[in-house]
Amino acid sequence: MAVVEHTVVVSPQFHEFHPDLMAPIALGLDGWVGVKTDEFMDRSPYAKVGQAIRGAAVIPVWLTAPMADSVMRTMELGNALTHHEQGYDARAEELVYVLPFAEGRSDKITQVRRDVKPDESDMWPVLATLDGDRWMVAGETIYAEMFADMIAHVAKASKLLLFEPHSALVHRYFVKNFNEKFGNGDSRVLTLSAVPLFADWLRVNDKVDENTVVLAPDIGALSRAGYLAQILGVPLVICDKWRPKHNSAQVSLKYGNVCGKRVIGVDDIIDTAGTIIDGARVIREEEGASELYVFSTSAKFSGPAISRLDEALRTGLINEVVVTDNLPTANKGKILGSMGFKIIPIADLLLRGIKTLLDPEATFDTYGIRPYLFTNETSLEAYHRLQRQFSLPPL
C-alpha cells in the first residue's frame, strides 16, 4: 500500500457529498485520499482507507441526520487511520476533524424550572436551558455532548475545527473533552464564525446605512445578531419565538422599532423556513419594515422550505436570502434565482483554519482568521453584555 506523508483530506463522501466545499480545501493541502465504504449482508459497516497516511489526516464530518451513520463513519475512520498492525506502521500523526455543520439538537445544559406546574403531557418535569432560548424535556439526549465525547476519545481526534456551531455550548463540550484528553483544549479546538462573512457581504452590496437594523429572530440568536450589529454599527432589534411543537413557532417583536427600516435577520439554520416566513409577516406586514434580508449559516432546506422561500421572494415579503455553503443542501436554493438567493463560500476560511491548527508557530493572524473567531457566548451571556450598549430591557 502506498504511503502519504503529507496533509490530506480523508473522506468517503468527497465527490458525492459536497465537492464544492471539499475540493478547494483538498487542493489547498496535499490532496485527497478516498475511503471505501460498504455493508455486509447483515448491514454491518465496512470501511477501508485507500492509502496509508503518516502525515496529518483532515477528516470532514457533517453532523446531520441520519445521525447514527455520521457517527459510525467517523469512528471507523478514526480507527482505520490510527491502529497499528504487525508489519504495517503508517498511522496518521494527527487527525484533524472538520465540522462545517454542528447543530446537535438538544445541545443545551439544563436545569429544572420550578415555576411551571405539571400537566397531563410528557413535558413534566419541564427543564429550562441556561441559554434561555429553548425548552427541553426530561430524558432528552444531548447529542452535541455525546458527539464531542466520541470525537475526542473514540475517533482519536488530535485537533478540531468547528464552523458556526448551533450554540456556544457545542464549542464548550468539545473544549471540555479535549481538555480531559490533552490538557489544552482551547489550543486544539478552533471555532470560526459566519457573522463577519455576512458583514462583508452587506458592506460590499451597500446594504448598511442609518436606516439599517439587525434582527435577532429569538433570544437564542442574540449572540450572533448582536455580534453582527456591533460589527456594522447599527441598532439591534429582537423577536420572541415560542415553539409549541417541533418545526413550528409563533413569533412576535419583543424589542426595538423596524417601521420603515431595512431589516437584516440573522440566524444559524433554515430548516423548513416556516419560522422565517412567520417572522417575515410580522416584521413586514404588522411592524412595517421596508426591506427584509435573511441571513443563515446553514441551509438545510427541509420539506417545503424552497417553495415557501420562493413565494416569499416572488411576493416581495423577503428581499433576499443569503446562506453559506457549509451544507450541500444550500445548492437547492439556486432554483430561487440569482436575484433573490446568494451563497457565500467558506472553503477558503476553513482552509485557513486548518492551516492555523496544523502550524505550531501560527497565531490567529498568521492566516488571517482572527476577525472570524467565534464569540463563544451563550444567549444569556450575550444579553447581559449587550444590555447596556443597546439599552435592552430586563429579561
Short mmCIF file of C-alpha atoms in Angstrom, two decimals:
data_model
loop_
_atom_site.label_atom_id
_atom_site.label_comp_id
_atom_site.label_asym_id
_atom_site.label_seq_id
_atom_site.Cartn_x
_atom_site.Cartn_y
_atom_site.Cartn_z
CA MET A 1 0.00 0.00 0.00
CA ALA A 2 1.30 3.47 -0.91
CA VAL A 3 2.05 5.81 1.98
CA VAL A 4 1.11 9.51 2.06
CA GLU A 5 3.37 11.64 4.29
CA HIS A 6 1.65 15.00 3.89
CA THR A 7 -1.61 16.65 4.94
CA VAL A 8 -4.56 15.24 3.03
CA VAL A 9 -8.33 15.22 3.18
CA VAL A 10 -9.66 11.76 4.01
CA SER A 11 -13.32 11.19 3.26
CA PRO A 12 -15.65 8.61 1.72
CA GLN A 13 -18.02 11.45 0.86
CA PHE A 14 -15.64 13.72 -1.03
CA HIS A 15 -17.06 13.55 -4.54
CA GLU A 16 -20.63 12.53 -3.96
CA PHE A 17 -21.41 14.58 -0.86
CA HIS A 18 -20.08 18.14 -1.12
CA PRO A 19 -17.34 18.68 -3.73
CA ASP A 20 -17.99 22.44 -3.90
CA LEU A 21 -16.70 22.77 -0.36
CA MET A 22 -14.14 19.99 -0.07
CA ALA A 23 -12.37 20.23 -3.46
CA PRO A 24 -10.82 23.68 -2.79
CA ILE A 25 -9.69 22.51 0.66
CA ALA A 26 -8.03 19.38 -0.76
CA LEU A 27 -6.33 21.48 -3.46
CA GLY A 28 -5.05 23.86 -0.79
CA LEU A 29 -3.49 20.96 1.12
CA ASP A 30 -1.74 17.94 -0.38
CA GLY A 31 -4.70 16.24 -2.00
CA TRP A 32 -7.35 13.72 -1.12
CA VAL A 33 -7.35 10.07 -0.06
CA GLY A 34 -10.52 8.10 -0.62
CA VAL A 35 -12.23 5.62 1.67
CA LYS A 36 -14.10 2.54 0.50
CA THR A 37 -17.31 2.07 2.45
CA ASP A 38 -19.68 -0.85 2.19
CA GLU A 39 -22.06 -3.06 4.16
CA PHE A 40 -22.09 -6.79 4.77
CA MET A 41 -25.26 -8.79 4.18
CA ASP A 42 -26.32 -8.24 7.80
CA ARG A 43 -25.79 -4.46 7.29
CA SER A 44 -22.65 -4.36 9.44
CA PRO A 45 -20.49 -1.46 8.20
CA TYR A 46 -17.13 -1.74 6.44
CA ALA A 47 -14.53 0.95 5.74
CA LYS A 48 -11.01 0.88 4.28
CA VAL A 49 -8.73 3.88 3.74
CA GLY A 50 -7.28 3.88 0.22
CA GLN A 51 -3.71 4.80 1.22
CA ALA A 52 -1.66 4.67 4.40
CA ILE A 53 -1.05 8.10 5.92
CA ARG A 54 1.90 9.14 8.07
CA GLY A 55 1.18 12.86 7.95
CA ALA A 56 -1.95 14.67 9.07
CA ALA A 57 -5.40 13.49 8.04
CA VAL A 58 -8.11 16.13 7.68
CA ILE A 59 -11.49 14.46 8.12
CA PRO A 60 -14.69 16.36 7.25
CA VAL A 61 -17.72 15.38 9.31
CA TRP A 62 -21.29 16.54 8.75
CA LEU A 63 -23.23 16.09 11.95
CA THR A 64 -26.54 15.63 10.14
CA ALA A 65 -29.36 13.11 10.10
CA PRO A 66 -29.25 10.18 9.96
CA MET A 67 -27.01 10.84 12.97
CA ALA A 68 -26.08 7.19 13.51
CA ASP A 69 -24.47 6.97 10.05
CA SER A 70 -22.41 10.14 10.59
CA VAL A 71 -21.20 8.97 13.98
CA MET A 72 -20.34 5.44 12.82
CA ARG A 73 -18.41 6.57 9.74
CA THR A 74 -16.43 8.99 11.87
CA MET A 75 -15.49 6.30 14.39
CA GLU A 76 -14.48 3.94 11.56
CA LEU A 77 -12.08 6.46 10.05
CA GLY A 78 -10.52 7.29 13.41
CA ASN A 79 -9.81 3.62 13.99
CA ALA A 80 -8.57 2.87 10.46
CA LEU A 81 -6.15 5.80 10.48
CA THR A 82 -4.57 5.12 13.87
CA HIS A 83 -4.44 1.39 14.58
CA HIS A 84 -1.13 -0.49 14.40
CA GLU A 85 -0.67 -3.96 12.97
CA GLN A 86 2.42 -6.14 12.62
CA GLY A 87 4.39 -5.12 9.54
CA TYR A 88 2.20 -2.08 8.98
CA ASP A 89 3.12 1.18 10.67
CA ALA A 90 1.63 4.07 8.75
CA ARG A 91 -0.56 5.63 11.39
CA ALA A 92 -1.55 9.25 10.82
CA GLU A 93 0.38 11.58 13.10
CA GLU A 94 -2.59 13.88 13.57
CA LEU A 95 -6.31 13.58 12.99
CA VAL A 96 -7.90 16.97 12.39
CA TYR A 97 -11.69 16.74 12.28
CA VAL A 98 -13.56 19.50 10.48
CA LEU A 99 -17.23 20.08 11.30
CA PRO A 100 -18.68 22.57 8.79
CA PHE A 101 -22.09 21.95 10.37
CA ALA A 102 -22.50 21.20 14.07
CA GLU A 103 -26.09 21.67 15.12
CA GLY A 104 -26.64 18.87 17.59
CA ARG A 105 -30.33 19.27 18.50
CA SER A 106 -30.85 19.14 22.27
CA ASP A 107 -27.45 20.73 22.81
CA LYS A 108 -28.22 22.71 25.92
CA ILE A 109 -27.20 22.30 29.56
CA THR A 110 -30.42 22.13 31.53
CA GLN A 111 -31.85 22.95 34.91
CA VAL A 112 -35.28 22.32 36.41
CA ARG A 113 -37.71 25.21 36.06
CA ARG A 114 -39.75 25.05 39.25
CA ASP A 115 -42.35 27.72 38.47
CA VAL A 116 -44.03 25.55 35.82
CA LYS A 117 -46.87 23.39 37.06
CA PRO A 118 -47.25 19.80 35.82
CA ASP A 119 -49.92 18.89 33.33
CA GLU A 120 -51.02 15.75 31.55
CA SER A 121 -48.41 15.98 28.79
CA ASP A 122 -44.95 14.43 28.70
CA MET A 123 -43.49 17.90 29.30
CA TRP A 124 -43.20 17.34 33.05
CA PRO A 125 -40.77 17.87 34.58
CA VAL A 126 -40.03 20.79 32.28
CA LEU A 127 -36.40 21.82 32.00
CA ALA A 128 -35.24 25.32 31.13
CA THR A 129 -31.97 25.92 29.32
CA LEU A 130 -29.25 28.05 30.82
CA ASP A 131 -29.18 29.68 27.40
CA GLY A 132 -32.76 30.78 27.91
CA ASP A 133 -33.71 30.07 24.30
CA ARG A 134 -35.12 26.56 24.24
CA TRP A 135 -37.25 24.25 26.37
CA MET A 136 -36.15 20.68 26.90
CA VAL A 137 -37.93 17.59 28.14
CA ALA A 138 -36.55 15.44 30.94
CA GLY A 139 -34.67 12.48 29.48
CA GLU A 140 -33.76 14.07 26.13
CA THR A 141 -30.38 13.13 24.69
CA ILE A 142 -27.82 15.94 24.47
CA TYR A 143 -26.35 14.89 21.12
CA ALA A 144 -23.67 17.57 20.98
CA GLU A 145 -22.26 16.46 24.33
CA MET A 146 -22.31 12.82 23.25
CA PHE A 147 -20.67 13.52 19.89
CA ALA A 148 -17.95 15.72 21.45
CA ASP A 149 -17.02 12.87 23.76
CA MET A 150 -16.88 10.38 20.89
CA ILE A 151 -14.81 12.63 18.60
CA ALA A 152 -12.20 13.30 21.27
CA HIS A 153 -11.93 9.85 22.81
CA VAL A 154 -13.20 7.23 20.36
CA ALA A 155 -12.43 8.82 16.98
CA LYS A 156 -8.88 9.67 18.19
CA ALA A 157 -9.07 13.35 17.23
CA SER A 158 -6.00 15.44 17.98
CA LYS A 159 -7.49 18.75 16.80
CA LEU A 160 -10.87 20.07 15.74
CA LEU A 161 -12.22 22.85 13.53
CA LEU A 162 -15.84 23.94 14.09
CA PHE A 163 -17.78 26.34 11.89
CA GLU A 164 -20.59 28.38 13.48
CA PRO A 165 -21.99 25.76 15.90
CA HIS A 166 -25.62 25.98 16.92
CA SER A 167 -24.68 27.41 20.31
CA ALA A 168 -21.63 28.24 22.41
CA LEU A 169 -22.31 25.12 24.45
CA VAL A 170 -21.40 22.94 21.44
CA HIS A 171 -17.97 24.60 21.40
CA ARG A 172 -17.64 24.15 25.17
CA TYR A 173 -18.48 20.46 25.05
CA PHE A 174 -15.60 19.89 22.63
CA VAL A 175 -13.14 22.04 24.61
CA LYS A 176 -14.08 20.14 27.79
CA ASN A 177 -13.38 16.77 26.18
CA PHE A 178 -10.10 17.89 24.60
CA ASN A 179 -9.07 19.29 27.98
CA GLU A 180 -9.74 15.92 29.56
CA LYS A 181 -7.65 14.18 26.90
CA PHE A 182 -4.79 16.62 26.30
CA GLY A 183 -4.99 19.31 28.98
CA ASN A 184 -5.04 22.15 26.43
CA GLY A 185 -8.43 22.02 24.75
CA ASP A 186 -8.51 25.74 23.97
CA SER A 187 -5.50 25.42 21.67
CA ARG A 188 -6.81 22.28 19.96
CA VAL A 189 -10.38 23.38 19.22
CA LEU A 190 -10.74 26.27 16.77
CA THR A 191 -14.23 27.63 16.19
CA LEU A 192 -14.98 30.08 13.38
CA SER A 193 -17.99 32.34 12.84
CA ALA A 194 -20.02 33.14 9.74
CA VAL A 195 -21.05 36.56 11.06
CA PRO A 196 -18.04 38.51 9.68
CA LEU A 197 -18.72 36.94 6.26
CA PHE A 198 -22.27 38.31 6.43
CA ALA A 199 -20.95 41.74 7.43
CA ASP A 200 -18.54 41.75 4.47
CA TRP A 201 -21.37 40.85 2.07
CA LEU A 202 -23.64 43.59 3.41
CA ARG A 203 -20.96 46.25 3.08
CA VAL A 204 -19.90 45.20 -0.42
CA ASN A 205 -23.54 45.26 -1.55
CA ASP A 206 -24.28 48.68 0.04
CA LYS A 207 -26.91 47.40 2.47
CA VAL A 208 -25.61 49.27 5.52
CA ASP A 209 -26.73 52.83 6.31
CA GLU A 210 -28.54 54.82 9.00
CA ASN A 211 -31.79 53.03 8.09
CA THR A 212 -30.42 49.51 8.73
CA VAL A 213 -31.17 47.38 11.80
CA VAL A 214 -30.12 43.83 12.69
CA LEU A 215 -32.81 41.42 13.89
CA ALA A 216 -32.37 38.51 16.29
CA PRO A 217 -35.31 36.20 15.44
CA ASP A 218 -35.26 34.90 19.03
CA ILE A 219 -33.18 35.11 22.19
CA GLY A 220 -31.21 32.08 21.05
CA ALA A 221 -29.90 34.06 18.05
CA LEU A 222 -28.92 37.06 20.17
CA SER A 223 -25.21 36.29 20.31
CA ARG A 224 -24.66 36.21 16.53
CA ALA A 225 -27.18 39.00 15.81
CA GLY A 226 -25.62 41.24 18.46
CA TYR A 227 -22.17 40.50 17.04
CA LEU A 228 -23.33 41.50 13.54
CA ALA A 229 -24.94 44.70 14.85
CA GLN A 230 -21.69 45.60 16.60
CA ILE A 231 -19.57 44.98 13.51
CA LEU A 232 -21.90 47.08 11.34
CA GLY A 233 -22.52 49.75 13.98
CA VAL A 234 -26.31 49.61 13.62
CA PRO A 235 -29.21 49.13 16.10
CA LEU A 236 -30.34 45.72 17.31
CA VAL A 237 -33.96 44.53 17.44
CA ILE A 238 -35.21 41.29 18.96
CA CYS A 239 -38.12 38.97 18.28
CA ASP A 240 -39.62 36.48 20.70
CA LYS A 241 -40.21 32.94 19.43
CA TRP A 242 -42.17 30.18 21.14
CA ARG A 243 -42.28 26.62 19.83
CA PRO A 244 -45.48 24.73 20.67
CA LYS A 245 -44.02 21.69 18.84
CA HIS A 246 -41.04 20.69 16.65
CA ASN A 247 -40.68 22.64 13.36
CA SER A 248 -43.36 25.11 14.46
CA ALA A 249 -43.05 28.56 16.05
CA GLN A 250 -45.01 31.67 16.99
CA VAL A 251 -43.17 34.97 16.53
CA SER A 252 -43.64 38.50 17.90
CA LEU A 253 -41.46 41.62 18.08
CA LYS A 254 -40.01 41.86 21.60
CA TYR A 255 -37.71 44.90 21.44
CA GLY A 256 -36.91 47.72 19.01
CA ASN A 257 -38.51 49.50 16.07
CA VAL A 258 -38.45 48.21 12.48
CA CYS A 259 -41.05 50.50 10.89
CA GLY A 260 -39.63 51.85 7.63
CA LYS A 261 -36.30 50.11 8.27
CA ARG A 262 -34.09 47.79 6.25
CA VAL A 263 -34.04 44.70 8.48
CA ILE A 264 -31.16 42.20 8.45
CA GLY A 265 -32.36 38.96 10.04
CA VAL A 266 -29.61 36.56 11.07
CA ASP A 267 -29.87 33.00 12.42
CA ASP A 268 -27.92 29.79 12.12
CA ILE A 269 -30.32 27.39 10.37
CA ILE A 270 -33.05 27.46 7.74
CA ASP A 271 -34.87 24.16 8.13
CA THR A 272 -38.44 24.16 6.80
CA ALA A 273 -38.47 28.01 6.59
CA GLY A 274 -41.80 28.11 8.42
CA THR A 275 -40.45 30.25 11.26
CA ILE A 276 -38.76 32.60 8.78
CA ILE A 277 -41.98 33.16 6.86
CA ASP A 278 -44.00 33.70 10.03
CA GLY A 279 -41.39 36.15 11.29
CA ALA A 280 -41.26 37.92 7.92
CA ARG A 281 -45.01 38.53 8.01
CA VAL A 282 -44.72 40.03 11.48
CA ILE A 283 -41.77 42.25 10.53
CA ARG A 284 -43.07 43.40 7.14
CA GLU A 285 -46.87 43.33 7.40
CA GLU A 286 -47.51 44.02 11.09
CA GLU A 287 -44.48 46.12 12.06
CA GLY A 288 -43.96 47.92 8.74
CA ALA A 289 -40.35 47.16 7.80
CA SER A 290 -39.48 48.42 4.31
CA GLU A 291 -36.99 45.65 3.43
CA LEU A 292 -36.04 42.26 4.85
CA TYR A 293 -32.82 40.35 4.16
CA VAL A 294 -32.48 36.87 5.66
CA PHE A 295 -29.00 35.52 6.54
CA SER A 296 -28.41 31.96 7.70
CA THR A 297 -25.28 29.89 8.21
CA SER A 298 -26.81 26.53 7.38
CA ALA A 299 -29.37 25.95 4.63
CA LYS A 300 -30.93 22.58 5.44
CA PHE A 301 -33.98 23.34 3.26
CA SER A 302 -36.16 20.52 4.57
CA GLY A 303 -39.64 19.72 3.28
CA PRO A 304 -41.48 22.81 1.96
CA ALA A 305 -38.60 25.24 2.57
CA ILE A 306 -37.85 26.03 -1.09
CA SER A 307 -41.48 26.56 -2.08
CA ARG A 308 -42.05 28.81 0.94
CA LEU A 309 -38.98 30.92 0.21
CA ASP A 310 -39.83 31.07 -3.49
CA GLU A 311 -43.25 32.53 -2.73
CA ALA A 312 -41.81 34.97 -0.18
CA LEU A 313 -39.23 36.23 -2.69
CA ARG A 314 -41.72 36.49 -5.57
CA THR A 315 -44.21 38.46 -3.48
CA GLY A 316 -41.53 40.73 -2.02
CA LEU A 317 -42.11 39.59 1.55
CA ILE A 318 -38.36 38.85 1.68
CA ASN A 319 -35.90 40.79 -0.47
CA GLU A 320 -33.02 38.33 -0.41
CA VAL A 321 -31.85 35.10 1.25
CA VAL A 322 -28.11 34.70 1.87
CA VAL A 323 -26.53 31.47 3.19
CA THR A 324 -23.12 29.82 3.38
CA ASP A 325 -22.26 26.60 1.57
CA ASN A 326 -21.40 24.61 4.70
CA LEU A 327 -24.13 22.13 3.70
CA PRO A 328 -24.62 20.72 0.19
CA THR A 329 -28.34 21.37 0.51
CA ALA A 330 -27.57 25.06 0.01
CA ASN A 331 -27.44 24.26 -3.71
CA LYS A 332 -31.19 23.56 -3.64
CA GLY A 333 -31.64 27.31 -3.26
CA LYS A 334 -30.21 28.01 -6.71
CA ILE A 335 -33.65 27.28 -8.11
CA LEU A 336 -34.79 30.51 -6.42
CA GLY A 337 -32.74 32.56 -8.88
CA SER A 338 -29.70 34.79 -8.54
CA MET A 339 -31.75 37.91 -7.79
CA GLY A 340 -33.16 36.52 -4.55
CA PHE A 341 -30.67 33.91 -3.36
CA LYS A 342 -26.93 34.12 -2.69
CA ILE A 343 -24.38 31.59 -1.43
CA ILE A 344 -21.24 32.71 0.42
CA PRO A 345 -18.44 30.12 0.00
CA ILE A 346 -16.48 29.15 3.12
CA ALA A 347 -13.80 26.78 1.74
CA ASP A 348 -11.05 29.41 1.92
CA LEU A 349 -11.90 30.28 5.53
CA LEU A 350 -11.93 26.61 6.57
CA LEU A 351 -8.63 26.02 4.78
CA ARG A 352 -7.03 28.89 6.69
CA GLY A 353 -8.43 27.46 9.91
CA ILE A 354 -6.95 24.03 9.16
CA LYS A 355 -3.54 25.56 8.42
CA THR A 356 -3.69 27.51 11.68
CA LEU A 357 -4.33 24.31 13.64
CA LEU A 358 -1.56 22.40 11.87
CA ASP A 359 1.12 25.11 12.07
CA PRO A 360 2.70 25.02 15.56
CA GLU A 361 4.09 28.53 15.07
CA ALA A 362 0.84 30.06 13.82
CA THR A 363 -1.11 32.77 15.60
CA PHE A 364 -4.64 33.84 14.76
CA ASP A 365 -3.11 36.47 12.49
CA THR A 366 -0.81 34.16 10.52
CA TYR A 367 -3.57 33.01 8.18
CA GLY A 368 -5.93 35.91 8.83
CA ILE A 369 -8.58 34.16 10.90
CA ARG A 370 -8.72 36.50 13.91
CA PRO A 371 -11.73 38.50 12.59
CA TYR A 372 -13.65 35.23 12.14
CA LEU A 373 -13.25 33.76 15.63
CA PHE A 374 -16.48 32.53 17.20
CA THR A 375 -17.72 34.73 20.06
CA ASN A 376 -18.36 31.72 22.34
CA GLU A 377 -21.21 33.30 24.27
CA THR A 378 -24.46 31.75 25.37
CA SER A 379 -27.56 33.79 24.65
CA LEU A 380 -27.84 34.81 28.30
CA GLU A 381 -24.22 35.95 28.41
CA ALA A 382 -24.70 37.90 25.19
CA TYR A 383 -27.85 39.54 26.56
CA HIS A 384 -26.06 40.81 29.66
CA ARG A 385 -23.13 42.11 27.59
CA LEU A 386 -25.36 43.85 25.03
CA GLN A 387 -27.92 45.15 27.51
CA ARG A 388 -26.12 48.41 28.25
CA GLN A 389 -24.90 49.07 24.69
CA PHE A 390 -28.33 48.67 23.09
CA SER A 391 -30.47 49.68 26.12
CA LEU A 392 -32.14 46.28 26.18
CA PRO A 393 -34.97 45.79 28.70
CA PRO A 394 -34.60 43.24 31.53
CA LEU A 395 -35.42 39.66 30.58
#
